[in-house]
Coordinates of C-alpha atoms and ligand atoms in Angstrom, one line a residue:
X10 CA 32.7 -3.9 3.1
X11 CA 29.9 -4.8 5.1
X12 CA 26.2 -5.7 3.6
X13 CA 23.6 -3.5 3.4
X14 CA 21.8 -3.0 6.8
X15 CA 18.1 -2.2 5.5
X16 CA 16.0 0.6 4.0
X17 CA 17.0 4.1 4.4
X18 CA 13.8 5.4 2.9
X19 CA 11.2 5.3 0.6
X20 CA 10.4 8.0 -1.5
X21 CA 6.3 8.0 -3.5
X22 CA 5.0 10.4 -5.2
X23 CA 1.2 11.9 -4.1
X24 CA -1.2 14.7 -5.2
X25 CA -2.5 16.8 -2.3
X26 CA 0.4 18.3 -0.3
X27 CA -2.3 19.0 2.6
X28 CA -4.2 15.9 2.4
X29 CA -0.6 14.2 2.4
X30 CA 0.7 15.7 5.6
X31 CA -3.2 15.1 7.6
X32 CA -2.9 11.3 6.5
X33 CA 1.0 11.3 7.6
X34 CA 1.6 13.6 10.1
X35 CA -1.6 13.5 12.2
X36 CA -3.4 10.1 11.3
X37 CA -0.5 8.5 11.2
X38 CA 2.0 10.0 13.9
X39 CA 4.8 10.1 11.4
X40 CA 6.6 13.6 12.3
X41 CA 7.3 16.1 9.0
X42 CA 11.5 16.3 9.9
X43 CA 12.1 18.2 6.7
X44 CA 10.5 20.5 4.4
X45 CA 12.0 21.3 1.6
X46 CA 11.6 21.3 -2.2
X47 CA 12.3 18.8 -5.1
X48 CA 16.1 20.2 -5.9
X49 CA 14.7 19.3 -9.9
X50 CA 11.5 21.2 -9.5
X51 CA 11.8 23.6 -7.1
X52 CA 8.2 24.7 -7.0
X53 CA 7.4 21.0 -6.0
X54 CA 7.4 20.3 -2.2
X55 CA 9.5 17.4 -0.8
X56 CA 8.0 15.9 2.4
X57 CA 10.2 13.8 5.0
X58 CA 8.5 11.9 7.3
X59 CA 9.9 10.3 9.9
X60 CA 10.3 9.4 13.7
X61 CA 11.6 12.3 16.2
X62 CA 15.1 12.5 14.5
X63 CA 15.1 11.1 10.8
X64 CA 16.6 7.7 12.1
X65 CA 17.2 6.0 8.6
X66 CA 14.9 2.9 8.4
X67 CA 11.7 5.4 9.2
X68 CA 12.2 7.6 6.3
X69 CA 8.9 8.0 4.3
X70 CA 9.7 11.1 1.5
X71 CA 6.6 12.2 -1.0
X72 CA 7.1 14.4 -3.9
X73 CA 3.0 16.1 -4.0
X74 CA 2.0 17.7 -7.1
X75 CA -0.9 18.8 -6.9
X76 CA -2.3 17.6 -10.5
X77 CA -0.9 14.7 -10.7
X78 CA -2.7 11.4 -12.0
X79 CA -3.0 8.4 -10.3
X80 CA -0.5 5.6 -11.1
X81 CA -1.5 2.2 -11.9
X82 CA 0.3 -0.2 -9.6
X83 CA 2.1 -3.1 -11.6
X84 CA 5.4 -5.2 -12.1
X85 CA 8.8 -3.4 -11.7
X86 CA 8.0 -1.2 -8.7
X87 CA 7.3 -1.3 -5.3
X88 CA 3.7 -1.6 -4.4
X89 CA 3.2 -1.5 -0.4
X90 CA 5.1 0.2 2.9
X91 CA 4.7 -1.7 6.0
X92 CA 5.1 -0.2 9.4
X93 CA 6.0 -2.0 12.6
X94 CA 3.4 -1.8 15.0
X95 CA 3.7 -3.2 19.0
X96 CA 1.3 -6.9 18.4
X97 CA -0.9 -5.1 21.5
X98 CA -2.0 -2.4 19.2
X99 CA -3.7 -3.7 16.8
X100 CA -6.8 -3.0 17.9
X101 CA -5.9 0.6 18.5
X102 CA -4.5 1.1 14.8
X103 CA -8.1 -0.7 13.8
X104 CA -10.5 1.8 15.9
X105 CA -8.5 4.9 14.6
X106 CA -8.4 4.3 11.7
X107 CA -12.0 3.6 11.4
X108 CA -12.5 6.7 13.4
X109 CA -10.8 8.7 10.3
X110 CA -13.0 6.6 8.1
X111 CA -9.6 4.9 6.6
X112 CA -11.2 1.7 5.1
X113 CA -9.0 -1.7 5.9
X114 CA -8.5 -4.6 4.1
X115 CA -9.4 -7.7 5.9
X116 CA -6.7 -8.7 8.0
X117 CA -4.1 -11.6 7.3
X118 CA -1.4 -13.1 8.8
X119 CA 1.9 -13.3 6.6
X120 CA 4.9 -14.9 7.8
X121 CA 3.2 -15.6 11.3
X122 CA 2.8 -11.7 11.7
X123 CA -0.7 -9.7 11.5
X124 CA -1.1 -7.4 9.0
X125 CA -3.7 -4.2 8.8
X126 CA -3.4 -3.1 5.5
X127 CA -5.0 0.3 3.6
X128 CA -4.5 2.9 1.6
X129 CA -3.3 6.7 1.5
X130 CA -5.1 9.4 0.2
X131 CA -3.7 8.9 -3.3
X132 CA -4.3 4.9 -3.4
X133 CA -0.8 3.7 -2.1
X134 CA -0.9 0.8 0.0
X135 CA 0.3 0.9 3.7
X136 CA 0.3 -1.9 6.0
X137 CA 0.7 -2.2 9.9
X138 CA 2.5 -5.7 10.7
X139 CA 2.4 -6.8 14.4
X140 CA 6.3 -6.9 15.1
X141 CA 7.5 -7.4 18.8
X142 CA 11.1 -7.3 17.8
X143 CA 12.8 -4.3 19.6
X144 CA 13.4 -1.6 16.8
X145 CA 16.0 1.1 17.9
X146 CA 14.2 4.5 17.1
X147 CA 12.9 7.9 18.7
X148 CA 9.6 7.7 18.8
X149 CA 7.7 11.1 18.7
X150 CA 7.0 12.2 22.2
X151 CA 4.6 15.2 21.3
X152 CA 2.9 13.3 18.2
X153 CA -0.7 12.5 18.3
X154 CA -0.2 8.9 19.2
X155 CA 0.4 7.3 22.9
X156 CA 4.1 6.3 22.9
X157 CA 3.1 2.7 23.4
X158 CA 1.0 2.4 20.0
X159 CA 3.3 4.5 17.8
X160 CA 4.8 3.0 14.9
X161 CA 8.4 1.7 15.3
X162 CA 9.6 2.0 11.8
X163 CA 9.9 0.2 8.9
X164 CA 8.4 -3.6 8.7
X165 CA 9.3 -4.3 5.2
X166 CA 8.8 -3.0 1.7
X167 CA 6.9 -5.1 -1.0
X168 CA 7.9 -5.1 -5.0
X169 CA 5.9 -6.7 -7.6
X170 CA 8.2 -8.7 -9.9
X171 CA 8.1 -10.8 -13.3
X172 CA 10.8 -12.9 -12.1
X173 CA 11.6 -13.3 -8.6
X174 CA 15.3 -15.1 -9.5
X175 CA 17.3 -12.3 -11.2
X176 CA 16.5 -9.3 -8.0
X177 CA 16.9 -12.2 -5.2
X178 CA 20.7 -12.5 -6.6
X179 CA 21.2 -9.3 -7.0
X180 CA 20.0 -8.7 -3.4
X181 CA 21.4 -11.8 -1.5
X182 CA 25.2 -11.9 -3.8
X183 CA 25.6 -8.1 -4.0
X184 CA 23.9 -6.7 -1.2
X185 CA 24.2 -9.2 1.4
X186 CA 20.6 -9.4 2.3
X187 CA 19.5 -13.4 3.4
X188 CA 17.0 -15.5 2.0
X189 CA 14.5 -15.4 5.0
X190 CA 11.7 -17.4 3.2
X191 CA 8.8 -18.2 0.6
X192 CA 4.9 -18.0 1.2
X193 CA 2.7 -18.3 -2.4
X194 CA 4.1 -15.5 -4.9
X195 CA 6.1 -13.7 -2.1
X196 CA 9.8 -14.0 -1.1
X197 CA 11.3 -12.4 1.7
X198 CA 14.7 -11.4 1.8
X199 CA 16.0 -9.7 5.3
X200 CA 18.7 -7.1 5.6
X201 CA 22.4 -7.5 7.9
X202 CA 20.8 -5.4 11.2
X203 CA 18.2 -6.5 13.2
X204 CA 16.7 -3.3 13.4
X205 CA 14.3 -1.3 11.4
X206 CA 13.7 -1.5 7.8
X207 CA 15.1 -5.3 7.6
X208 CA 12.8 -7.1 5.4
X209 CA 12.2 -6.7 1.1
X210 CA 9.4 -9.0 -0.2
X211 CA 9.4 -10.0 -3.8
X212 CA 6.0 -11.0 -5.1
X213 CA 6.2 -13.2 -8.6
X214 CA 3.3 -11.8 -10.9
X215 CA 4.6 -13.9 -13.9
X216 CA 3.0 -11.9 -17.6
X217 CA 1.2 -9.3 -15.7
X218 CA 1.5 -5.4 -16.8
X219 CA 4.1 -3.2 -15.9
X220 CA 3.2 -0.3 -13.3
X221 CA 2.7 3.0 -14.3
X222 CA 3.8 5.9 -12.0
X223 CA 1.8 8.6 -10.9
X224 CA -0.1 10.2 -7.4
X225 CA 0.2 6.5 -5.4
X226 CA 3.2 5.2 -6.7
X227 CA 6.1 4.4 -4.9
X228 CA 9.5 6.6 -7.1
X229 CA 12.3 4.3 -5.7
X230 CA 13.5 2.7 -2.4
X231 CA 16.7 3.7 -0.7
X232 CA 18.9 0.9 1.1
X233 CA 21.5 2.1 4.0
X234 CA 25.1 2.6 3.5
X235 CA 27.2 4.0 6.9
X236 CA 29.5 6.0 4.9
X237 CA 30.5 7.8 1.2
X238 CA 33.7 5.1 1.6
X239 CA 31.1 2.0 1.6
X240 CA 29.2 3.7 -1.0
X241 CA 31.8 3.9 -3.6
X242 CA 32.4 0.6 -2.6
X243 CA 29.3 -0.2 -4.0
X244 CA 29.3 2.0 -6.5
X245 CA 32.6 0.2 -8.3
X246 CA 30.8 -3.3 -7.3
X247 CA 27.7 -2.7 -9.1
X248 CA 29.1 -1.4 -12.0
X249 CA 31.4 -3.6 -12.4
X250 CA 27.9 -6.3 -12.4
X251 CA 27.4 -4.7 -15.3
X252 CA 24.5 -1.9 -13.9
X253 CA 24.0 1.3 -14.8
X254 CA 24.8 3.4 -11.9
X255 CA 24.5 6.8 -11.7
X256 CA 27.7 9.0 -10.1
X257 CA 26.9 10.2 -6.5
X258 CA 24.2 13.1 -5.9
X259 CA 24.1 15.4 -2.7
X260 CA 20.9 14.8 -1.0
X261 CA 21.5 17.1 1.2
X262 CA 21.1 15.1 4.2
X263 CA 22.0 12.4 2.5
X264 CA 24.8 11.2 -0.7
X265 CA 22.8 8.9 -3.1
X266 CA 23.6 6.5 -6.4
X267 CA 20.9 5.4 -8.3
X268 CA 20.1 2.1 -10.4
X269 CA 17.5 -0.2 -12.0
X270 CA 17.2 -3.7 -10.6
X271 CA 16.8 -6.6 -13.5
X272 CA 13.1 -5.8 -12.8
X273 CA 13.0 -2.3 -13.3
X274 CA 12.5 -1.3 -9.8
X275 CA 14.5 1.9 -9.0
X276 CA 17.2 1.3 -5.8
X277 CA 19.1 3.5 -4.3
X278 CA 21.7 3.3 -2.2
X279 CA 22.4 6.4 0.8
X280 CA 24.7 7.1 3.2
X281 CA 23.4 7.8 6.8
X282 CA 25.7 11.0 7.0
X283 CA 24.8 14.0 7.4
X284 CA 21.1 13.2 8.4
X285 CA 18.3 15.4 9.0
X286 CA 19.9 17.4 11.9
X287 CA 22.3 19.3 9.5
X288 CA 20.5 22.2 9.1
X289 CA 18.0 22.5 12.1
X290 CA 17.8 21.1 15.9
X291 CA 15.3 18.3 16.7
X292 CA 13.0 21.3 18.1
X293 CA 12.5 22.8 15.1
X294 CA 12.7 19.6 12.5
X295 CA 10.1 20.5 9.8
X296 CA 8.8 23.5 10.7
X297 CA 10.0 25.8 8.1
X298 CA 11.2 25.6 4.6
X299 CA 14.6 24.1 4.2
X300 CA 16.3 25.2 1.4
X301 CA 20.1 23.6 -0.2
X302 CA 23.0 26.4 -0.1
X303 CA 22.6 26.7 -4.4
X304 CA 18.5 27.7 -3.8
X305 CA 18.7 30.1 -1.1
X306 CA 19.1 32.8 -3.6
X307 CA 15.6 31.5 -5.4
X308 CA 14.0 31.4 -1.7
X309 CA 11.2 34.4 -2.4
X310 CA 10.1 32.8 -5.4
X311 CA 10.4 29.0 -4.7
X312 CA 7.7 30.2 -1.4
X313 CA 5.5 32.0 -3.9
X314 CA 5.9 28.6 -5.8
X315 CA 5.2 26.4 -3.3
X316 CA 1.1 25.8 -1.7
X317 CA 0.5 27.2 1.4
X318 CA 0.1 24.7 3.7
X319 CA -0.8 24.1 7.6
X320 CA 1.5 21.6 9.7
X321 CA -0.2 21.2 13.2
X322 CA 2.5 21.2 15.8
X323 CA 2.2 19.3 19.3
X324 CA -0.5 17.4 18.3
X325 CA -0.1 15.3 21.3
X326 CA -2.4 12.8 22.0
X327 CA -5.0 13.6 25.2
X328 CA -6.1 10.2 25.7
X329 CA -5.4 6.3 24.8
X330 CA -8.3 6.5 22.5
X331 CA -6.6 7.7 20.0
X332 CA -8.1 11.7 20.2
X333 CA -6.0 14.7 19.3
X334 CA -6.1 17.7 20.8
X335 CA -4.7 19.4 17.8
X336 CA -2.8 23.1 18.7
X337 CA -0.9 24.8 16.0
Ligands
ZN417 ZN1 15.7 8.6 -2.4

């Protein structure tokens, strides 16, 4: 069996399906690959966002509903996505985001490596860590942002834990990920590949509160598994750990299993198989509404369901500064 490569995705809930895809999709460069609808709550929009393809390690999915409350961030979830950004484009991150009026945290330096940190339009926190490792992605040609600054995929996912000890186990003896190393609260643990989506950080926050979830909080991450073989490899390990794991579920373009870690944080594990491309060519990833063979025959009423939205298209960028000439 080999160990766990790295993040598949990571999948947070927001308010605003509009003001989600502008922050995502536009500000951010990250394409919608898939549009489709929460297979529990089919009125409920599920947002993919990706690079070009849907390479797993780049995954960002958000469930909007539009009423939804904010969550409180807290122990026993994860609390931050970080991006990897080229160390040259820092600056240009800075100026656009301040062109969107984004405000940033000040910046710091954490494990030797920059970080630009804000928030989403529901409160979750996003970072930009300067990164020069090579990442092996697709970057979106005809996104808003010049090929050179684009983000390369995941950095690194943070989790707020009462005890660091009990999830670090579970990570290095039953996932294979590597003690990498310890800064203050935080301990990073690095994934088998040396590609995207390698790094979990576990920050110790001994006696404070719980999280509670809501528009801003971050549902569960997913960790990559090549195949449904490997899987249920892990899914007999685990459960023989004593975990609670749930029996596979078709994700469509995915297979996933579901359980708590000793903190509470919701982990998944997904295959890479099938992938985005199952039901539409690269051309066309995102722009309409995918739908799962056992919904089709709900498809009039799920689009009545569903906000209208607006997803520019070729929103390439015009110059280095960062401007969008935005066509639809
Ligand atoms: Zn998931």
């Amino acid at each position: 069996m080999q160990t766990i490569q790295g993040l598949h995705h990571i999948t947070a809930i927001a308010s605003d399906p509009q003001a989600n895809i502008d922050f995502y999709h536009t500000i951010l460069g990250q394409r919608l690959v898939k549009r489709t609808v929460n297979f529990d709550d089919p009125g409920t929009y599920h947002f993919y966002y990706a690079d070009e393809i849907g390479t797993p390690g780049t995954v960002l999915t958000f469930f909007p509903w539009r009423h939804m409350k904010r969550g409180m961030k807290g122990n026993g979830e994860a609390t931050a996505v970080s991006y990897n950004i080229p160390s040259p484009s820092l600056t240009y991150w800075q100026e656009r985001l301040q062109k969107h009026t984004i405000s940033l945290a000040e910046r710091q330096t954490r494990f030797g490596q920059e970080v630009l940190a804000f928030s989403d339009p529901d409160g979750m926190t996003i970072e930009l860590i300067a990164n020069d490792d090579a990442a092996t992605l697709q970057i979106w040609e005809d996104g808003p942002i010049p090929t050179q600054h684009a983000l390369r995929g995941f950095h690194s996912v943070t989790t707020w834990v009462e005890q660091t000890r009990p999830t670090a186990d579970l990570l290095v003896n039953q996932l294979g990920y590597q003690f990498v190393g310890q800064e203050g609260a935080r301990t990073r643990f690095q994934g088998a590949s040396n590609d995207v989506g390698l790094y979990i950080d576990l920050l110790e926050r001994p006696g404070q509160p719980t999280g509670s979830m809501g528009a801003g909080s971050i549902h569960h991450i997913a960790f990559r598994t090549v195949d449904d073989e490997e899987q249920q490899e892990y899914l007999t390990k685990l459960r023989q750990q004593g975990y609670h794991v749930s029996p596979v579920m078709d994700r469509q373009y995915f297979h996933s299993i579901y359980f708590r870690e000793p903190n509470g944080v919701l982990f998944e594990i997904a295959t890479d198989a099938p992938g985005f491309l199952y039901d539409e060519p690269v051309s066309d990833l995102g722009m309409s509404l995918k739908l799962p063979a056992w919904l089709e025959k709900n498809r009039a009423e799920i689009e009545q369901a569903v906000p209208e939205i607006q997803i520019p298209q070729k929103i390439k960028s015009v110059s280095q500064s960062g401007k969008t000439g935005a066509k639809q």
